[in-house]
Tab-separated table of C-alpha atoms and ligand atoms in Angstrom:
chain	number	residue	atom	x	y	z
W	167	MET	CA	-36.680	-5.252	66.023
W	168	ALA	CA	-36.929	-1.814	64.433
W	169	SER	CA	-37.835	0.255	67.480
W	170	SER	CA	-37.444	3.934	68.244
W	171	ILE	CA	-36.731	5.513	71.610
W	172	THR	CA	-37.584	9.023	72.733
W	173	VAL	CA	-36.562	10.829	75.924
W	174	THR	CA	-39.317	12.411	78.038
W	175	ASP	CA	-39.432	14.176	81.404
W	176	HIS	CA	-40.285	10.866	83.047
W	177	GLY	CA	-37.832	8.524	81.318
W	178	LEU	CA	-37.884	6.778	77.943
W	179	GLU	CA	-40.700	5.883	75.566
W	180	ILE	CA	-40.112	2.708	73.568
W	181	HIS	CA	-41.990	2.496	70.278
W	182	LEU	CA	-42.173	-1.026	68.856
W	183	PRO	CA	-43.545	-2.123	65.495
W	184	GLY	CA	-46.872	-3.935	65.771
W	185	PHE	CA	-48.127	-1.985	68.793
W	186	ASP	CA	-50.395	1.067	68.657
W	187	ARG	CA	-48.990	2.488	71.866
W	188	SER	CA	-45.549	2.913	73.371
W	189	ALA	CA	-44.049	1.506	76.572
W	190	SER	CA	-42.912	3.955	79.258
W	191	ILE	CA	-39.683	3.229	81.091
W	192	SER	CA	-39.184	5.391	84.167
W	193	TRP	CA	-35.924	6.910	85.422
W	194	HIS	CA	-36.122	4.678	88.468
W	195	TRP	CA	-36.472	1.576	86.268
W	196	LEU	CA	-33.414	2.584	84.238
W	197	ARG	CA	-31.273	3.013	87.324
W	198	ASP	CA	-32.706	-0.146	88.891
W	199	HIS	CA	-31.753	-2.189	85.791
W	200	ASP	CA	-28.274	-0.819	85.242
W	201	GLU	CA	-26.444	-3.446	83.177
W	202	SER	CA	-22.991	-1.951	83.669
W	203	GLU	CA	-20.507	-3.797	85.871
W	204	ALA	CA	-21.257	-1.326	88.664
W	205	GLY	CA	-24.930	-2.246	88.503
W	206	GLN	CA	-24.844	-6.008	88.081
W	207	ASP	CA	-22.571	-9.005	87.984
W	208	PRO	CA	-21.645	-9.510	84.321
W	209	VAL	CA	-22.058	-13.302	84.511
W	210	THR	CA	-24.899	-14.008	86.936
W	211	LYS	CA	-26.715	-10.707	86.227
W	212	GLN	CA	-27.375	-10.358	89.951
W	213	ARG	CA	-28.083	-6.789	91.050
W	214	ARG	CA	-25.234	-5.010	92.874
W	215	VAL	CA	-27.062	-1.856	93.946
W	216	ASP	CA	-30.080	-1.570	96.218
W	217	THR	CA	-31.750	1.100	94.137
W	218	PHE	CA	-34.632	1.499	96.558
W	219	SER	CA	-32.230	2.811	99.195
W	220	LEU	CA	-31.266	5.715	96.909
W	221	GLY	CA	-34.588	7.552	97.153
W	222	GLU	CA	-35.766	9.489	94.100
W	223	VAL	CA	-33.254	9.383	91.264
W	224	HIS	CA	-32.555	12.373	89.015
W	225	PRO	CA	-31.064	12.046	85.546
W	226	GLY	CA	-28.339	14.346	84.338
W	227	THR	CA	-27.655	13.468	80.721
W	228	VAL	CA	-29.022	10.705	78.501
W	229	CYS	CA	-27.127	9.282	75.557
W	230	LEU	CA	-28.887	6.978	73.075
W	231	ASP	CA	-26.986	5.065	70.467
W	232	ASP	CA	-27.808	1.982	68.412
W	233	GLY	CA	-26.950	-0.510	71.090
W	234	LYS	CA	-27.783	1.069	74.428
W	235	ALA	CA	-29.092	3.906	76.556
W	236	THR	CA	-26.560	5.490	78.922
W	237	VAL	CA	-27.739	7.741	81.735
W	238	THR	CA	-25.438	9.901	83.838
W	239	TRP	CA	-27.228	10.641	87.095
W	240	ALA	CA	-27.148	13.829	89.136
W	241	ASP	CA	-25.031	12.073	91.799
W	242	GLY	CA	-22.397	11.209	89.189
W	243	ALA	CA	-23.241	7.523	88.771
W	244	VAL	CA	-23.587	6.159	85.245
W	245	ALA	CA	-26.094	3.445	84.288
W	246	MET	CA	-26.352	1.538	81.020
W	247	CYS	CA	-29.287	-0.428	79.627
W	248	SER	CA	-28.938	-2.353	76.381
W	249	ARG	CA	-31.445	-1.793	73.639
W	250	HIS	CA	-32.128	-5.526	73.652
W	251	LEU	CA	-33.230	-5.374	77.288
W	252	LEU	CA	-35.379	-2.281	76.751
W	253	GLU	CA	-37.069	-3.783	73.705
W	254	SER	CA	-37.698	-7.192	75.266
W	255	VAL	CA	-39.303	-5.857	78.461
W	256	ALA	CA	-41.299	-3.310	76.447
W	257	ALA	CA	-42.623	-6.059	74.159
W	258	GLU	CA	-43.586	-8.235	77.123
W	259	CYS	CA	-45.334	-5.320	78.842
W	260	LEU	CA	-47.241	-4.248	75.725
W	261	ALA	CA	-48.303	-7.818	74.936
W	262	THR	CA	-49.885	-8.185	78.377
W	263	ASP	CA	-53.501	-7.174	78.822
W	264	TRP	CA	-53.204	-5.750	82.327
W	265	SER	CA	-56.965	-5.359	82.698
W	266	ARG	CA	-57.561	-9.044	81.993
W	267	ARG	CA	-58.742	-11.253	84.830
W	268	PRO	CA	-56.469	-14.249	84.465
W	269	ASP	CA	-58.920	-16.678	86.037
W	270	VAL	CA	-61.660	-15.678	83.601
W	271	GLU	CA	-59.956	-15.031	80.284
W	272	PRO	CA	-56.607	-16.744	80.155
W	273	SER	CA	-54.630	-16.861	76.978
W	274	LEU	CA	-52.674	-19.881	75.831
W	275	PRO	CA	-48.874	-19.797	75.597
W	276	VAL	CA	-48.208	-18.225	72.212
W	277	ASP	CA	-46.238	-21.156	70.842
W	278	ALA	CA	-48.462	-23.986	72.096
W	279	VAL	CA	-49.642	-26.289	69.299
W	280	LEU	CA	-52.936	-27.897	70.285
W	281	TRP	CA	-53.683	-31.515	69.439
W	282	PRO	CA	-54.770	-34.017	68.407
W	283	ASP	CA	-54.828	-32.751	64.856
W	284	PRO	CA	-54.433	-35.447	62.224
W	285	SER	CA	-52.291	-33.149	60.104
W	286	ILE	CA	-49.698	-32.359	62.745
W	287	GLY	CA	-47.804	-34.057	65.504
W	288	PRO	CA	-44.330	-34.008	66.886
W	289	ASP	CA	-41.750	-36.008	65.035
W	290	GLU	CA	-40.059	-38.796	66.876
W	291	ILE	CA	-36.392	-38.352	67.654
W	292	GLU	CA	-33.573	-40.849	67.724
W	293	LEU	CA	-32.396	-41.274	71.297
W	294	ASP	CA	-28.795	-41.697	70.153
W	295	ALA	CA	-28.842	-38.303	68.460
W	296	PHE	CA	-30.532	-36.680	71.468
W	297	LEU	CA	-27.805	-37.987	73.781
W	298	ASP	CA	-24.945	-37.055	71.429
W	299	PRO	CA	-22.529	-34.995	73.586
W	300	VAL	CA	-20.893	-33.488	70.500
W	301	SER	CA	-23.989	-32.038	68.837
W	302	ASP	CA	-26.985	-30.215	70.318
W	303	GLU	CA	-28.952	-30.424	67.074
W	304	ALA	CA	-31.352	-33.223	68.096
W	305	LEU	CA	-31.512	-31.902	71.663
W	306	THR	CA	-32.543	-28.492	70.366
W	307	ARG	CA	-35.210	-29.997	68.129
W	308	GLY	CA	-36.473	-32.197	70.938
W	309	VAL	CA	-36.682	-29.348	73.452
W	310	ASP	CA	-38.564	-27.237	70.932
W	311	LEU	CA	-41.062	-30.016	70.135
W	312	LEU	CA	-41.571	-30.898	73.795
W	313	SER	CA	-42.154	-27.243	74.674
W	314	ARG	CA	-44.662	-26.655	71.879
W	315	TYR	CA	-46.529	-29.980	71.849
W	316	GLY	CA	-46.215	-31.107	75.456
W	317	TYR	CA	-44.835	-34.558	74.668
W	318	LEU	CA	-42.076	-36.264	72.759
W	319	VAL	CA	-41.191	-39.846	71.841
W	320	LEU	CA	-37.552	-40.886	71.532
W	321	ARG	CA	-36.807	-44.177	69.864
W	322	GLY	CA	-33.783	-46.059	71.071
W	323	ALA	CA	-32.091	-49.001	69.447
W	324	VAL	CA	-30.123	-50.108	72.483
W	325	LEU	CA	-31.725	-51.275	75.700
W	326	ASP	CA	-29.813	-49.666	78.536
W	327	ARG	CA	-31.228	-48.423	81.844
W	328	ASP	CA	-28.307	-46.030	82.377
W	329	ARG	CA	-29.512	-44.119	79.364
W	330	ALA	CA	-32.495	-42.907	81.388
W	331	GLY	CA	-30.090	-41.032	83.666
W	332	ALA	CA	-28.141	-39.686	80.713
W	333	PHE	CA	-31.397	-38.607	79.114
W	334	ALA	CA	-32.452	-36.704	82.243
W	335	ARG	CA	-29.092	-34.957	82.452
W	336	ARG	CA	-29.501	-33.644	78.900
W	337	LEU	CA	-32.567	-31.728	80.100
W	338	GLY	CA	-31.865	-31.040	83.773
W	339	TYR	CA	-31.847	-33.448	86.669
W	340	VAL	CA	-34.109	-36.098	88.131
W	341	ARG	CA	-36.356	-34.798	90.848
W	342	HIS	CA	-36.601	-36.841	94.019
W	343	THR	CA	-40.059	-37.470	95.441
W	344	ILE	CA	-41.802	-40.019	97.634
W	345	PHE	CA	-41.098	-42.496	94.813
W	346	GLY	CA	-37.362	-41.837	94.891
W	347	GLY	CA	-35.442	-40.561	91.866
W	348	MET	CA	-35.974	-43.003	89.038
W	349	TRP	CA	-38.464	-45.706	89.924
W	350	ASP	CA	-39.396	-49.049	88.459
W	351	LEU	CA	-42.948	-49.482	87.291
W	352	ALA	CA	-44.109	-53.078	86.926
W	353	PRO	CA	-47.190	-54.972	88.123
W	354	ASP	CA	-45.176	-57.394	90.272
W	355	LEU	CA	-43.610	-54.593	92.349
W	356	THR	CA	-45.097	-53.842	95.765
W	357	ASP	CA	-43.093	-50.751	96.820
W	358	HIS	CA	-46.209	-48.583	96.558
W	359	ALA	CA	-49.908	-49.444	96.495
W	360	ASP	CA	-50.655	-46.824	93.822
W	361	THR	CA	-52.933	-47.738	90.891
W	362	ALA	CA	-49.976	-47.203	88.556
W	363	TYR	CA	-48.495	-50.477	89.889
W	364	THR	CA	-51.306	-52.591	88.434
W	365	THR	CA	-52.332	-53.869	84.999
W	366	VAL	CA	-55.670	-52.067	84.771
W	367	TYR	CA	-56.702	-49.226	82.473
W	368	LEU	CA	-55.715	-45.829	83.872
W	369	ALA	CA	-57.876	-42.851	82.907
W	370	PRO	CA	-55.950	-39.779	81.749
W	371	HIS	CA	-54.721	-37.708	84.667
W	372	THR	CA	-51.841	-35.528	85.797
W	373	ASP	CA	-49.441	-36.631	88.511
W	374	GLY	CA	-48.745	-34.750	91.727
W	375	THR	CA	-52.078	-33.049	92.392
W	376	TYR	CA	-51.075	-33.673	96.030
W	377	SER	CA	-47.870	-31.657	95.583
W	378	HIS	CA	-47.682	-27.873	95.907
W	379	ASP	CA	-45.222	-27.944	93.012
W	380	ALA	CA	-46.366	-30.833	90.838
W	381	PRO	CA	-43.626	-32.398	88.696
W	382	GLY	CA	-43.297	-30.440	85.492
W	383	LEU	CA	-42.169	-33.344	83.331
W	384	GLN	CA	-42.468	-37.089	83.533
W	385	PHE	CA	-40.704	-39.647	81.415
W	386	PHE	CA	-40.927	-43.395	80.964
W	387	LEU	CA	-38.140	-45.570	79.651
W	388	CYS	CA	-39.538	-48.851	78.374
W	389	LEU	CA	-37.400	-51.784	79.468
W	390	GLN	CA	-39.978	-54.400	78.525
W	391	ALA	CA	-43.172	-53.790	76.576
W	392	ALA	CA	-46.323	-55.722	77.400
W	393	PRO	CA	-47.090	-58.417	74.846
W	394	GLN	CA	-50.640	-57.119	74.669
W	395	GLY	CA	-51.918	-53.578	75.503
W	396	GLY	CA	-50.243	-51.141	77.839
W	397	GLU	CA	-49.994	-48.208	75.418
W	398	SER	CA	-49.670	-44.789	77.048
W	399	LEU	CA	-52.683	-42.537	76.416
W	400	LEU	CA	-52.013	-38.817	76.113
W	401	VAL	CA	-54.556	-35.984	76.135
W	402	ASP	CA	-53.836	-32.288	75.561
W	403	GLY	CA	-55.148	-30.432	78.632
W	404	PHE	CA	-54.521	-27.074	76.954
W	405	ALA	CA	-56.784	-28.109	74.058
W	406	ILE	CA	-59.554	-28.945	76.527
W	407	ALA	CA	-59.054	-25.568	78.222
W	408	ALA	CA	-59.189	-23.756	74.889
W	409	GLN	CA	-62.386	-25.536	73.885
W	410	LEU	CA	-64.122	-24.827	77.190
W	411	ALA	CA	-63.019	-21.184	77.261
W	412	ALA	CA	-64.465	-20.709	73.772
W	413	THR	CA	-67.678	-22.724	74.067
W	414	ASP	CA	-68.553	-23.069	77.764
W	415	PRO	CA	-67.162	-20.098	79.697
W	416	GLU	CA	-69.058	-20.907	82.908
W	417	THR	CA	-67.434	-24.338	83.048
W	418	PHE	CA	-64.054	-22.824	82.300
W	419	VAL	CA	-64.358	-20.175	85.016
W	420	THR	CA	-65.501	-22.771	87.552
W	421	LEU	CA	-62.533	-25.000	86.792
W	422	ALA	CA	-60.202	-21.998	86.903
W	423	SER	CA	-61.408	-20.783	90.283
W	424	VAL	CA	-62.436	-23.721	92.508
W	425	PRO	CA	-59.435	-25.215	94.342
W	426	VAL	CA	-59.464	-29.010	94.085
W	427	PRO	CA	-57.440	-30.887	96.710
W	428	GLY	CA	-55.381	-33.953	95.884
W	429	ARG	CA	-53.833	-36.398	98.313
W	430	TYR	CA	-51.357	-39.257	98.442
W	431	ILE	CA	-51.484	-41.637	101.376
W	432	GLU	CA	-49.344	-44.612	102.293
W	433	PRO	CA	-47.966	-45.748	105.651
W	434	GLY	CA	-46.078	-42.805	107.131
W	435	VAL	CA	-47.037	-40.430	104.327
W	436	HIS	CA	-49.967	-38.055	103.870
W	437	LEU	CA	-49.361	-35.493	101.140
W	438	ARG	CA	-52.023	-32.922	100.294
W	439	ALA	CA	-52.220	-29.811	98.115
W	440	GLU	CA	-54.909	-27.962	96.221
W	441	ARG	CA	-55.274	-25.793	93.143
W	442	PRO	CA	-57.837	-25.226	90.395
W	443	VAL	CA	-57.948	-27.533	87.373
W	444	PHE	CA	-56.794	-24.580	85.272
W	445	ARG	CA	-54.080	-22.404	86.825
W	446	SER	CA	-52.904	-19.281	85.034
W	447	THR	CA	-49.936	-17.040	85.627
W	448	ALA	CA	-50.491	-13.575	87.052
W	449	ARG	CA	-50.141	-12.323	83.469
W	450	GLY	CA	-53.159	-14.357	82.449
W	451	VAL	CA	-51.421	-17.109	80.528
W	452	LEU	CA	-52.665	-20.648	81.141
W	453	ASP	CA	-49.788	-22.391	82.881
W	454	GLN	CA	-50.985	-25.649	84.390
W	455	VAL	CA	-53.745	-28.211	84.122
W	456	SER	CA	-54.248	-30.435	87.185
W	457	PHE	CA	-56.670	-33.330	87.033
W	458	ASN	CA	-56.510	-36.607	88.917
W	459	ASN	CA	-59.805	-38.133	89.898
W	460	TYR	CA	-58.050	-41.057	91.615
W	461	ASP	CA	-56.233	-38.759	94.030
W	462	ARG	CA	-58.961	-36.154	94.611
W	463	ALA	CA	-59.313	-35.476	98.375
W	464	PRO	CA	-62.588	-34.748	100.195
W	465	PHE	CA	-63.772	-31.145	100.151
W	466	LEU	CA	-67.089	-29.428	100.546
W	467	LEU	CA	-68.490	-26.477	98.616
W	468	PRO	CA	-71.622	-24.395	99.235
W	469	PRO	CA	-74.580	-26.183	97.539
W	470	GLU	CA	-74.899	-23.938	94.483
W	471	LEU	CA	-71.139	-23.922	93.872
W	472	GLU	CA	-71.015	-27.687	94.379
W	473	ARG	CA	-73.621	-28.165	91.639
W	474	ARG	CA	-71.666	-25.917	89.323
W	475	PHE	CA	-68.366	-27.607	90.155
W	476	ASN	CA	-69.746	-31.126	89.669
W	477	ARG	CA	-71.113	-30.173	86.265
W	478	ALA	CA	-67.805	-28.583	85.262
W	479	TYR	CA	-65.595	-31.374	86.585
W	480	ARG	CA	-67.788	-33.996	84.902
W	481	ARG	CA	-67.508	-32.067	81.638
W	482	PHE	CA	-63.720	-31.994	81.916
W	483	ALA	CA	-63.642	-35.729	82.695
W	484	GLU	CA	-65.816	-36.459	79.645
W	485	LEU	CA	-63.495	-34.496	77.386
W	486	ALA	CA	-60.397	-36.097	78.921
W	487	ALA	CA	-61.857	-39.560	78.340
W	488	ASP	CA	-62.970	-38.851	74.759
W	489	PRO	CA	-61.130	-41.368	72.532
W	490	ALA	CA	-61.016	-38.759	69.759
W	491	ARG	CA	-58.746	-36.607	71.917
W	492	ARG	CA	-56.272	-39.337	72.693
W	493	VAL	CA	-52.895	-40.044	71.246
W	494	ALA	CA	-51.888	-43.653	71.985
W	495	VAL	CA	-48.141	-44.174	72.226
W	496	GLY	CA	-46.755	-47.674	72.130
W	497	LEU	CA	-43.181	-48.047	73.305
W	498	THR	CA	-40.791	-50.874	72.609
W	499	ALA	CA	-37.779	-51.724	74.721
W	500	GLY	CA	-35.289	-48.846	74.725
W	501	ASP	CA	-37.841	-46.129	73.838
W	502	ILE	CA	-38.566	-43.087	75.997
W	503	LEU	CA	-41.807	-41.105	76.254
W	504	ILE	CA	-41.556	-37.708	77.957
W	505	PHE	CA	-44.450	-35.333	78.526
W	506	ASP	CA	-45.302	-32.015	80.166
W	507	ASN	CA	-47.157	-32.956	83.345
W	508	TRP	CA	-48.462	-29.381	83.620
W	509	ARG	CA	-50.276	-29.777	80.326
W	510	THR	CA	-50.513	-33.323	79.019
W	511	LEU	CA	-52.729	-35.824	80.805
W	512	HIS	CA	-51.491	-39.379	80.688
W	513	GLY	CA	-53.222	-42.710	81.112
W	514	ARG	CA	-52.633	-46.279	80.071
W	515	ASN	CA	-54.438	-49.084	78.327
W	516	ALA	CA	-54.899	-52.256	80.352
W	517	PHE	CA	-52.354	-54.922	79.555
W	518	VAL	CA	-51.588	-58.568	80.042
W	519	GLY	CA	-48.246	-60.145	80.641
W	520	PRO	CA	-45.099	-58.553	82.010
W	521	ARG	CA	-44.390	-54.846	81.427
W	522	HIS	CA	-41.444	-52.989	82.913
W	523	TYR	CA	-40.954	-49.236	82.685
W	524	VAL	CA	-38.564	-46.893	84.494
W	525	GLY	CA	-40.155	-43.577	85.381
W	526	ALA	CA	-38.834	-40.255	86.642
W	527	TYR	CA	-39.852	-36.648	87.171
W	528	LEU	CA	-38.039	-33.503	86.108
W	529	ASN	CA	-38.734	-29.858	86.865
W	530	HIS	CA	-40.677	-27.667	84.459
W	531	GLU	CA	-38.303	-24.783	85.075
W	532	ASP	CA	-35.361	-26.875	83.862
W	533	LEU	CA	-36.995	-27.474	80.484
W	534	GLU	CA	-37.737	-23.746	80.263
W	535	SER	CA	-34.111	-23.014	81.206
W	536	LYS	CA	-32.756	-25.433	78.607
W	537	ARG	CA	-34.909	-23.825	75.962
W	538	ARG	CA	-33.649	-20.325	76.815
W	539	VAL	CA	-30.051	-21.517	76.739
W	540	LEU	CA	-30.411	-23.389	73.437
W	541	PHE	CA	-32.406	-20.660	71.734
W	542	GLY	CA	-30.485	-17.734	73.214
W	543	SER	CA	-33.439	-15.897	74.663
K	84	FE2	FE1	-49.632	-41.107	86.488
C-alpha cells in the first residue's frame, strides 16, 4: 500500500491511495498502541501498559522510516508502531461511513458473493484433501469459499464417522449445546421432539434463534442418504437482505429493527433469545440473518408496528421459500455439507426411507480466526 505519513501538532496523518481524505492518528493512540516489547507481549499482542493511567501524553521526537513510526515521549519512554498497523487501521477507519445508521443502511461484507447465480457457485472439495495434515491447500480454498459463499460441500469417498470430528478440528472445535456435541439426526431417534427429527419438509430457517449467540456454522455428515428425497435446501439470507434494502427499504428497516424472539422448549429446558431478522455490526455491516418461523416465540407489538412487521416478515418468508432462490444439495454417504448459520438458511425436502446424518455446530469466530491465520491478515 503506497501510503504517505505526515507529522502534525496532534499526531500523524495517514494518506492512503483511493481515499480523498486522510486518517488522523492522535499522540494518545500512538502511545496506546505501542508495538515494542515494552508496550505489548510480542506473541499474544496483549497490552502491557495502562495508557489511560498516564494522563495526557506529550511527544518528544518522531522518527518515520519505511517500516515504522517511532516516538520518543517527553517522559523518556519510546513507542513504536509499524506502518502495517497504521495503514490497516487507517484503511478500516476511512472505509467506515461513521454517519451511517447501521439498522437503516447496512452494507454487505465486501467479499460476500450473493447467490443463487447460475454462472457461479462454490466448487466442491475433496474431503481427503481438506483433512490432509501435510498440506493446507484444500483447507485454505475451503475456508475462502465458505467465507465468501456461506456454504461448502465436501465429497468423501470413505464412510467414517470419526472424520466428522477430524473435519471440525480442521476449522475449530465442536460447540456443545442442548443437543450435545455431535448429534445423530434420523427419523427413528427420539432424543428430542424437534421437527428436524422427522421426515417432513422443513422450510428454510436458521438454527438457534433461541440462543443469544446462535451457532455460527452447522455441518452435516451423511452416513446414510435417503433412497428418495431428503436433499438439503439452502437459501442466501444476505441476498434476500440486499434485495429488500434495494427495492423495499421499509420492509428492510422493519426487519432490521424489530426484535423477534425465538424459543426452544423440552422437558427441563426453556431457552429464549431475541434479535432482529437482520443484525448489523456497529460499523453498519450486515452480520447475521435470523429466521425460524417454527421457533418464533409469542410477542406483541403496538398495532401499527404489528401490521408493518407482519407484512415484512411475510415478505421475507415468501422470498426464503421461493424455489428460484434455493440451492438443493444432495449428499451421499461420506459427504459433508457445512454452512454459515448466520447467513445461509437451511431446510430439507421430505423423504421416505431411512436417512442418517451426524450434525454439529461450530463457532463463527473460529472460521474467521482460521481465515486470518491462513491468509495472514
Ligand atoms: Fe435446522
